[in-house]
Structure formats: structure tokens, C-alpha cells
PDB file of C-alpha atoms in Angstrom:
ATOM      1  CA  UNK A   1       8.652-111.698   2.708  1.00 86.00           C
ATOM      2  CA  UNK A   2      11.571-112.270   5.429  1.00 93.00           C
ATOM      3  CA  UNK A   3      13.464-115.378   6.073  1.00 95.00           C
ATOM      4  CA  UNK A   4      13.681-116.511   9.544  1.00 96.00           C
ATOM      5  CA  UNK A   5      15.513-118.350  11.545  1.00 96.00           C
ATOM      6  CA  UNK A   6      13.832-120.095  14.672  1.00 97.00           C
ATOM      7  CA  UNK A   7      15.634-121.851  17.688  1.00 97.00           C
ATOM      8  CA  UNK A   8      12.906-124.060  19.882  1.00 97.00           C
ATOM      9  CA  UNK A   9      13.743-125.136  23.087  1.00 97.00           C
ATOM     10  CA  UNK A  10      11.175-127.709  24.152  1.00 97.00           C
ATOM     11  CA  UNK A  11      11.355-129.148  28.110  1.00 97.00           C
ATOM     12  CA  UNK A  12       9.492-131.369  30.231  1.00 97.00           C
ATOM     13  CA  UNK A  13       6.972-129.852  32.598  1.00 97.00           C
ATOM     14  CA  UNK A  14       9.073-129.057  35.464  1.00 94.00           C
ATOM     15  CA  UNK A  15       6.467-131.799  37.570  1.00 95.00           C
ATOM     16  CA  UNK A  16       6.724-134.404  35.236  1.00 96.00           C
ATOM     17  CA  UNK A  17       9.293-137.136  35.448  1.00 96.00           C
ATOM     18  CA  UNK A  18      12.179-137.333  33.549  1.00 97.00           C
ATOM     19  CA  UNK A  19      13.459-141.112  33.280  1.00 97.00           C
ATOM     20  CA  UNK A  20      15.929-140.371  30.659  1.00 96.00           C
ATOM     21  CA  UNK A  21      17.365-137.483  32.240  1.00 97.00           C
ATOM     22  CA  UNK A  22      17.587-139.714  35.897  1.00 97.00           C
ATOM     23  CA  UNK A  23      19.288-142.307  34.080  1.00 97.00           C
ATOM     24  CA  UNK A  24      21.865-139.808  32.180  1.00 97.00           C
ATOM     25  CA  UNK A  25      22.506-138.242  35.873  1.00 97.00           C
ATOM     26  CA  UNK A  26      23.329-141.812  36.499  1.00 97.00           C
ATOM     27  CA  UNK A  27      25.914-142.632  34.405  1.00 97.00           C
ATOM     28  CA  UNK A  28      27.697-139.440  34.784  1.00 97.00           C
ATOM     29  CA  UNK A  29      27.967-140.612  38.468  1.00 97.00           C
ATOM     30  CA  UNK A  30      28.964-143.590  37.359  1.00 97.00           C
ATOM     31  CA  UNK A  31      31.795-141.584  34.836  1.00 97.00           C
ATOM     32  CA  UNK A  32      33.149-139.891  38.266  1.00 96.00           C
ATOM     33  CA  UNK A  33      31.480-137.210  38.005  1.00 97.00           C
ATOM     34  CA  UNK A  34      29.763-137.454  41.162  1.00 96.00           C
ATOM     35  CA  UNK A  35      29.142-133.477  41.659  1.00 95.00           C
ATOM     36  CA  UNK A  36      26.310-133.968  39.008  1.00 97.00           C
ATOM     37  CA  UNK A  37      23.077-133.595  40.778  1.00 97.00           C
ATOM     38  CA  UNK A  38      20.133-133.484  38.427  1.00 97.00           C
ATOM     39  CA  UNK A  39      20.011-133.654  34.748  1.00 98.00           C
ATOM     40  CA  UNK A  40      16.858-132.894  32.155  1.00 97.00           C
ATOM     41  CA  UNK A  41      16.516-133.928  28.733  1.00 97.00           C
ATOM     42  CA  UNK A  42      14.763-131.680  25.921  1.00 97.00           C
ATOM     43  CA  UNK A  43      14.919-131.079  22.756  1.00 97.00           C
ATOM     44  CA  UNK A  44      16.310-128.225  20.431  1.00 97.00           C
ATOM     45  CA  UNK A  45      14.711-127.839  17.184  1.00 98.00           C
ATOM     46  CA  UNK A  46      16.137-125.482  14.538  1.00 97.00           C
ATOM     47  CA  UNK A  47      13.541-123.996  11.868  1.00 97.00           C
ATOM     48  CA  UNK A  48      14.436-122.208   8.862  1.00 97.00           C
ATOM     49  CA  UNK A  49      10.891-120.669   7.632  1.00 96.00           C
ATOM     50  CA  UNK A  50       9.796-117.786   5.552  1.00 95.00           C
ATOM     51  CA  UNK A  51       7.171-115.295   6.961  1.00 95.00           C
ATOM     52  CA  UNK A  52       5.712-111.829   6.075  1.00 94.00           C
ATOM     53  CA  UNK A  53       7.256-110.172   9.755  1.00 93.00           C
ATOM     54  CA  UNK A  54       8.173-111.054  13.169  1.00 94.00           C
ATOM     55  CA  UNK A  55       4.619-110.819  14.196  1.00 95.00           C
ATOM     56  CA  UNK A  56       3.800-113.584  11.685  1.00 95.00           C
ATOM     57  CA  UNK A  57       6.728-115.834  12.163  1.00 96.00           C
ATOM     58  CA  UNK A  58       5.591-115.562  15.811  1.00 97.00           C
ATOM     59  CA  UNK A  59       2.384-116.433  15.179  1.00 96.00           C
ATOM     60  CA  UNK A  60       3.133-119.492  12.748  1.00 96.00           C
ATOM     61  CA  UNK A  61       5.729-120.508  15.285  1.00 97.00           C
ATOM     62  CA  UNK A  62       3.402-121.219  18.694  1.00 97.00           C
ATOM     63  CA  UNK A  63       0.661-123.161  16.123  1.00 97.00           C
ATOM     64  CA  UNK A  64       3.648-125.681  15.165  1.00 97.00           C
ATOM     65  CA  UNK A  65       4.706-125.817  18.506  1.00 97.00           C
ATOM     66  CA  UNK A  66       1.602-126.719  20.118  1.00 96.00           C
ATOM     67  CA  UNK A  67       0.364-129.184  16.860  1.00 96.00           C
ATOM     68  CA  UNK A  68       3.115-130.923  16.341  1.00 96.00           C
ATOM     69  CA  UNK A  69       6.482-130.076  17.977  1.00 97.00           C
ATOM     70  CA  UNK A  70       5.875-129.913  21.434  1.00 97.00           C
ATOM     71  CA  UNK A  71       3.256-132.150  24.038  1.00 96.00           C
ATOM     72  CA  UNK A  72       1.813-128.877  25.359  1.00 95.00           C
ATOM     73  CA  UNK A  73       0.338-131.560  28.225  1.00 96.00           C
ATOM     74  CA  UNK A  74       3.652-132.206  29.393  1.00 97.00           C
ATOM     75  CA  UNK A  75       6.156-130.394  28.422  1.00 97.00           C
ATOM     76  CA  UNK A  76       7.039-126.309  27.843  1.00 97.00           C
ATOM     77  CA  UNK A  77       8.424-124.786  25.285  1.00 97.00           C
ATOM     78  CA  UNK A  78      10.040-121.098  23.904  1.00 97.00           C
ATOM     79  CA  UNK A  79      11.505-120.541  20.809  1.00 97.00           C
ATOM     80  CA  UNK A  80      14.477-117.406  19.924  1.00 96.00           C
ATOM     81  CA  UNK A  81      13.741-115.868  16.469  1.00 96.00           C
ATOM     82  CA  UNK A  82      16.430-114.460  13.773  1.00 95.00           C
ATOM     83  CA  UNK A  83      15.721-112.556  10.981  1.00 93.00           C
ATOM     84  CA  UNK A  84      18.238-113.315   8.373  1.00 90.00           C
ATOM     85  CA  UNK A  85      16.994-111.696   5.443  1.00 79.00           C
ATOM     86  CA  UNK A  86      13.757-109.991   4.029  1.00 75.00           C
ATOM     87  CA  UNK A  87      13.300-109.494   0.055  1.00 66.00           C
TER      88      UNK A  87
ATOM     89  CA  UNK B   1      32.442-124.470  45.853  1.00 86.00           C
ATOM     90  CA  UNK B   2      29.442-123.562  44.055  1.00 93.00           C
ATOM     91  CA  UNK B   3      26.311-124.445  42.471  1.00 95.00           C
ATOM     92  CA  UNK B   4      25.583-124.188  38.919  1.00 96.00           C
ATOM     93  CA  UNK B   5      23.536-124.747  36.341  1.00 96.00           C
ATOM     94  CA  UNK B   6      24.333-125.511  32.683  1.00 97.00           C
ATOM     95  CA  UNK B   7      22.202-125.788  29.765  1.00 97.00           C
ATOM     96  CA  UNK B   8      23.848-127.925  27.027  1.00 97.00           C
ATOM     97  CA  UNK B   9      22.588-128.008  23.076  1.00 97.00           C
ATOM     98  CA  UNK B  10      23.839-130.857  20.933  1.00 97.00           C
ATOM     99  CA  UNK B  11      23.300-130.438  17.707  1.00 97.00           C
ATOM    100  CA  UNK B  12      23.907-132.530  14.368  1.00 97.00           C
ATOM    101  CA  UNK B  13      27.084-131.607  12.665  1.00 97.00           C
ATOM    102  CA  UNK B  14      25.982-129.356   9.132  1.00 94.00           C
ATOM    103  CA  UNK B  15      27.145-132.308   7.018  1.00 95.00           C
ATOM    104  CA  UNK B  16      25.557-135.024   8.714  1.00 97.00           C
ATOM    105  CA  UNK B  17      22.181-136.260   7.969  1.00 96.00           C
ATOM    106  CA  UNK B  18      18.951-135.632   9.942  1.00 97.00           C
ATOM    107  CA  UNK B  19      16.037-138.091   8.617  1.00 97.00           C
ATOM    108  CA  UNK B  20      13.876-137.319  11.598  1.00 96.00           C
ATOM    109  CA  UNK B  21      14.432-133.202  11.110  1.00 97.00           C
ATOM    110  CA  UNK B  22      13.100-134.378   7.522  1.00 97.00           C
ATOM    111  CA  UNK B  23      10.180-136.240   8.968  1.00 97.00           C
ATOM    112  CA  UNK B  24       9.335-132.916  11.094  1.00 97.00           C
ATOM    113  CA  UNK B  25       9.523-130.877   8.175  1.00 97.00           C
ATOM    114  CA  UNK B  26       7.522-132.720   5.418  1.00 97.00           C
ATOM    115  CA  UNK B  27       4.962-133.211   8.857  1.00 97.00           C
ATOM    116  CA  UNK B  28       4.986-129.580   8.911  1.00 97.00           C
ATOM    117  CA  UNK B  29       3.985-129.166   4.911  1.00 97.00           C
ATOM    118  CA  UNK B  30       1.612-131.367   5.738  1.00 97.00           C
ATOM    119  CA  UNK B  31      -0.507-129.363   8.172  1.00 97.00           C
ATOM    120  CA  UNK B  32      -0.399-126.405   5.897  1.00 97.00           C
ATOM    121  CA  UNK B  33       2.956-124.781   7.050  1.00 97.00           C
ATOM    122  CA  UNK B  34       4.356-124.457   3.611  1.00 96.00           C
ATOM    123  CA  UNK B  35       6.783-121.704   4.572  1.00 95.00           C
ATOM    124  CA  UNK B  36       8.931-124.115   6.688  1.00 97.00           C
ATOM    125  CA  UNK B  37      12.041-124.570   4.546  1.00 97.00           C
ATOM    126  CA  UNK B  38      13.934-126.673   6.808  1.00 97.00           C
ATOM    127  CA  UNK B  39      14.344-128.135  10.538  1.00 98.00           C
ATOM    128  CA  UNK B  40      16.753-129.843  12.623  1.00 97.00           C
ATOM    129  CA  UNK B  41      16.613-131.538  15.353  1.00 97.00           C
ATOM    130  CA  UNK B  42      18.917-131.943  18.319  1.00 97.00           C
ATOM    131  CA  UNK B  43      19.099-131.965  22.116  1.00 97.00           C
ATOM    132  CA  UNK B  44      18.893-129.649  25.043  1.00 97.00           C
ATOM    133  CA  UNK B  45      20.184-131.081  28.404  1.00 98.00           C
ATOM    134  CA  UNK B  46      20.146-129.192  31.605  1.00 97.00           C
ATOM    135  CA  UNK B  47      22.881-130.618  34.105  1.00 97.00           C
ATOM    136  CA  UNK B  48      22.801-129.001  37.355  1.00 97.00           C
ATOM    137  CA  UNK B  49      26.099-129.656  39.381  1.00 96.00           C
ATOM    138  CA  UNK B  50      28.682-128.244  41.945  1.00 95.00           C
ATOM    139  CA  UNK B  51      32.305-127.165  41.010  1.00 95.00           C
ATOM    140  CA  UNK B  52      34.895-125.055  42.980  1.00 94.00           C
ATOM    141  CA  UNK B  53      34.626-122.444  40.472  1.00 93.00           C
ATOM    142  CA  UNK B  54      33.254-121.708  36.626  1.00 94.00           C
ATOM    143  CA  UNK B  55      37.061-122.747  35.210  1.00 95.00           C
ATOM    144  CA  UNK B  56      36.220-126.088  37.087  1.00 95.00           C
ATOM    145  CA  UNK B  57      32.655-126.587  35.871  1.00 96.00           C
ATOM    146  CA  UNK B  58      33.402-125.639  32.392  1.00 97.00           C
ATOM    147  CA  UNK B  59      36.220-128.389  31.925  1.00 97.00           C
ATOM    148  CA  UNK B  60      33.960-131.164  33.960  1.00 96.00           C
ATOM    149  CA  UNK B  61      30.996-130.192  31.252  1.00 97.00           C
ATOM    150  CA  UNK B  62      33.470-130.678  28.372  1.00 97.00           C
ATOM    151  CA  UNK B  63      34.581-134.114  29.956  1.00 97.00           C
ATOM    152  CA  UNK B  64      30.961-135.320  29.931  1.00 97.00           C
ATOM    153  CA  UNK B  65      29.629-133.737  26.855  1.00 97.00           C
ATOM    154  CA  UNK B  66      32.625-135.698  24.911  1.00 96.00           C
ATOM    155  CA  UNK B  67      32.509-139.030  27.087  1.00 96.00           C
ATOM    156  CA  UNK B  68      28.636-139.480  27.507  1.00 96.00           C
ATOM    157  CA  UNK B  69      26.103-136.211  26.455  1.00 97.00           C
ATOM    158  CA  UNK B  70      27.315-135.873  22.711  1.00 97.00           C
ATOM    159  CA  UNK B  71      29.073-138.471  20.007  1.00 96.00           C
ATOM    160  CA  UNK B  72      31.813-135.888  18.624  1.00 95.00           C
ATOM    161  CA  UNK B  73      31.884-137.781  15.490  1.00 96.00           C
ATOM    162  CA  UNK B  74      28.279-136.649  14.399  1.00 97.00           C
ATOM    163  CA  UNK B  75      27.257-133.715  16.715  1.00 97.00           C
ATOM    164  CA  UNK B  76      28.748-130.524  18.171  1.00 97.00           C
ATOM    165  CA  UNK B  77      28.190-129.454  21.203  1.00 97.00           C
ATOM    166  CA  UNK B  78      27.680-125.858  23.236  1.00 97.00           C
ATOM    167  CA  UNK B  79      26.927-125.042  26.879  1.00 97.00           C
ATOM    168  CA  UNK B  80      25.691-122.248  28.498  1.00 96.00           C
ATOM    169  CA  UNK B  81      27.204-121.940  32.520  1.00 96.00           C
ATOM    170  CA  UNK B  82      25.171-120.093  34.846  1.00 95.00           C
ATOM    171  CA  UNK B  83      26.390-119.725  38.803  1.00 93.00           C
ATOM    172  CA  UNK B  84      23.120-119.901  41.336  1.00 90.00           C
ATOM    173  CA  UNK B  85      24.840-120.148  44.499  1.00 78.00           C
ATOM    174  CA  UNK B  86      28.428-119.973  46.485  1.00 75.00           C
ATOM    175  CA  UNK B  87      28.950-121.359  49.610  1.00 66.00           C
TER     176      UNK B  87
END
């Protein structure tokens, strides 16, 4: 058994609008910072799990992502995976 | 001046509270992913924006990410700068 640590990076579909992101891009213009041109929002998930390898971790990874962390109808995701320690 | 693109993680600071990383969790148990131990959640943000150089984009991004993108109280904040274009 390993201990894993997973970083998920889940986006919007690059063809599907992103209101929040259009009204961040906003107020940065209205901040000054008028050089802004487009901003996206996503979110970052960090999961600490336990698995029996990589392969595994993997595995258990793209079921959560596609049941319950990401929308897989609208948005993308990838995930980065650290062992930390395996007993 | 050139074109770049940053990708920007804001994540809860390790002391502070996250009820809705919680919520994901137990969620997790719930559909049979018992090895989950624990999950956070925070934001991803791409911001895609002109600057005379990387020095110049790099301060502007710190500017915004402690005026508007983060709340420094409760969440740190890292950025990743890549350069797409010069003109």
C-alpha cells in the first residue's frame, strides 16, 4: 500500500462559456490592469488517497473525476500524481 | 511587449478550514472510495495578458492575485508564467 498525493486541475471546455471568468477579466480592467485579455476559472482539487501503485491510484483517480469531481459534459480535467510514501 | 499566459492556483491556507473539501471527501466515501484520506479544494485561474517583459508580468500578477484573484488572509497563492509571443 502507497500513499499518494493527487493534484486535479479541472477547466471548462475550452467552447463553453465562462461568465465568471468574463466578469473577473472585468474587474481587473476595471483595477487598471487593462493589459488583461481573457481570464478562465477552474478548480484545483488536492487528494490525499491510499492505493496499491501508480497504476491503481490512476485508475481510482479518472472514476472520481468523471463521478463526482468534474462535469465531464463541460468541462476537462488532468490530475499530477505524488507518491509520498509506500509501507 | 509580449503575450503571456499565466496559470494561477489559490489555495486555502493549511490552517484554515475547508467544509466543502470535507463535503467532497465524505461524497467520495460515499461512492465506495474509501482510500481517499483527504481533499481540498481551491482555484485555478488562467489570465492571459500582455507585459513588456516576464519581470513586468510577474509583478502585475502579484498586484491582482493580492487586490482581486486571492484574499491573503485565508489563501496563498502561486502562478505559473509562460511567454507565447513577442512582438
Amino acid at each position: 500500500m502507497a500513499h499518494f498525493q493527487a493534484r486535479i486541475y479541472v477547466t471548462l471546455r475550452p467552447s463553453v462559456l465562462d461568465p465568471a471568468g468574463v466578469a473577473v477579466c472585468s474587474g481587473l480592467h476595471q483595477l487598471g490592469y487593462e493589459a488583461v485579455e481573457s481570464v478562465r476559472i477552474g478548480k484545483y482539487i488536492e487528494v490525499a488517497l491510499d492505493a496499491a501503485d501508480q497504476g491503481d491510484a490512476e485508475t481510482q483517480l479518472d472514476q472520481m473525476c468523471d463521478r463526482l469531481l468534474a462535469n465531464p459534459v463541460i468541462e476537462n480535467y488532468r490530475f499530477e500524481l505524488n507518491e509520498l510514501a509506500s509501507t
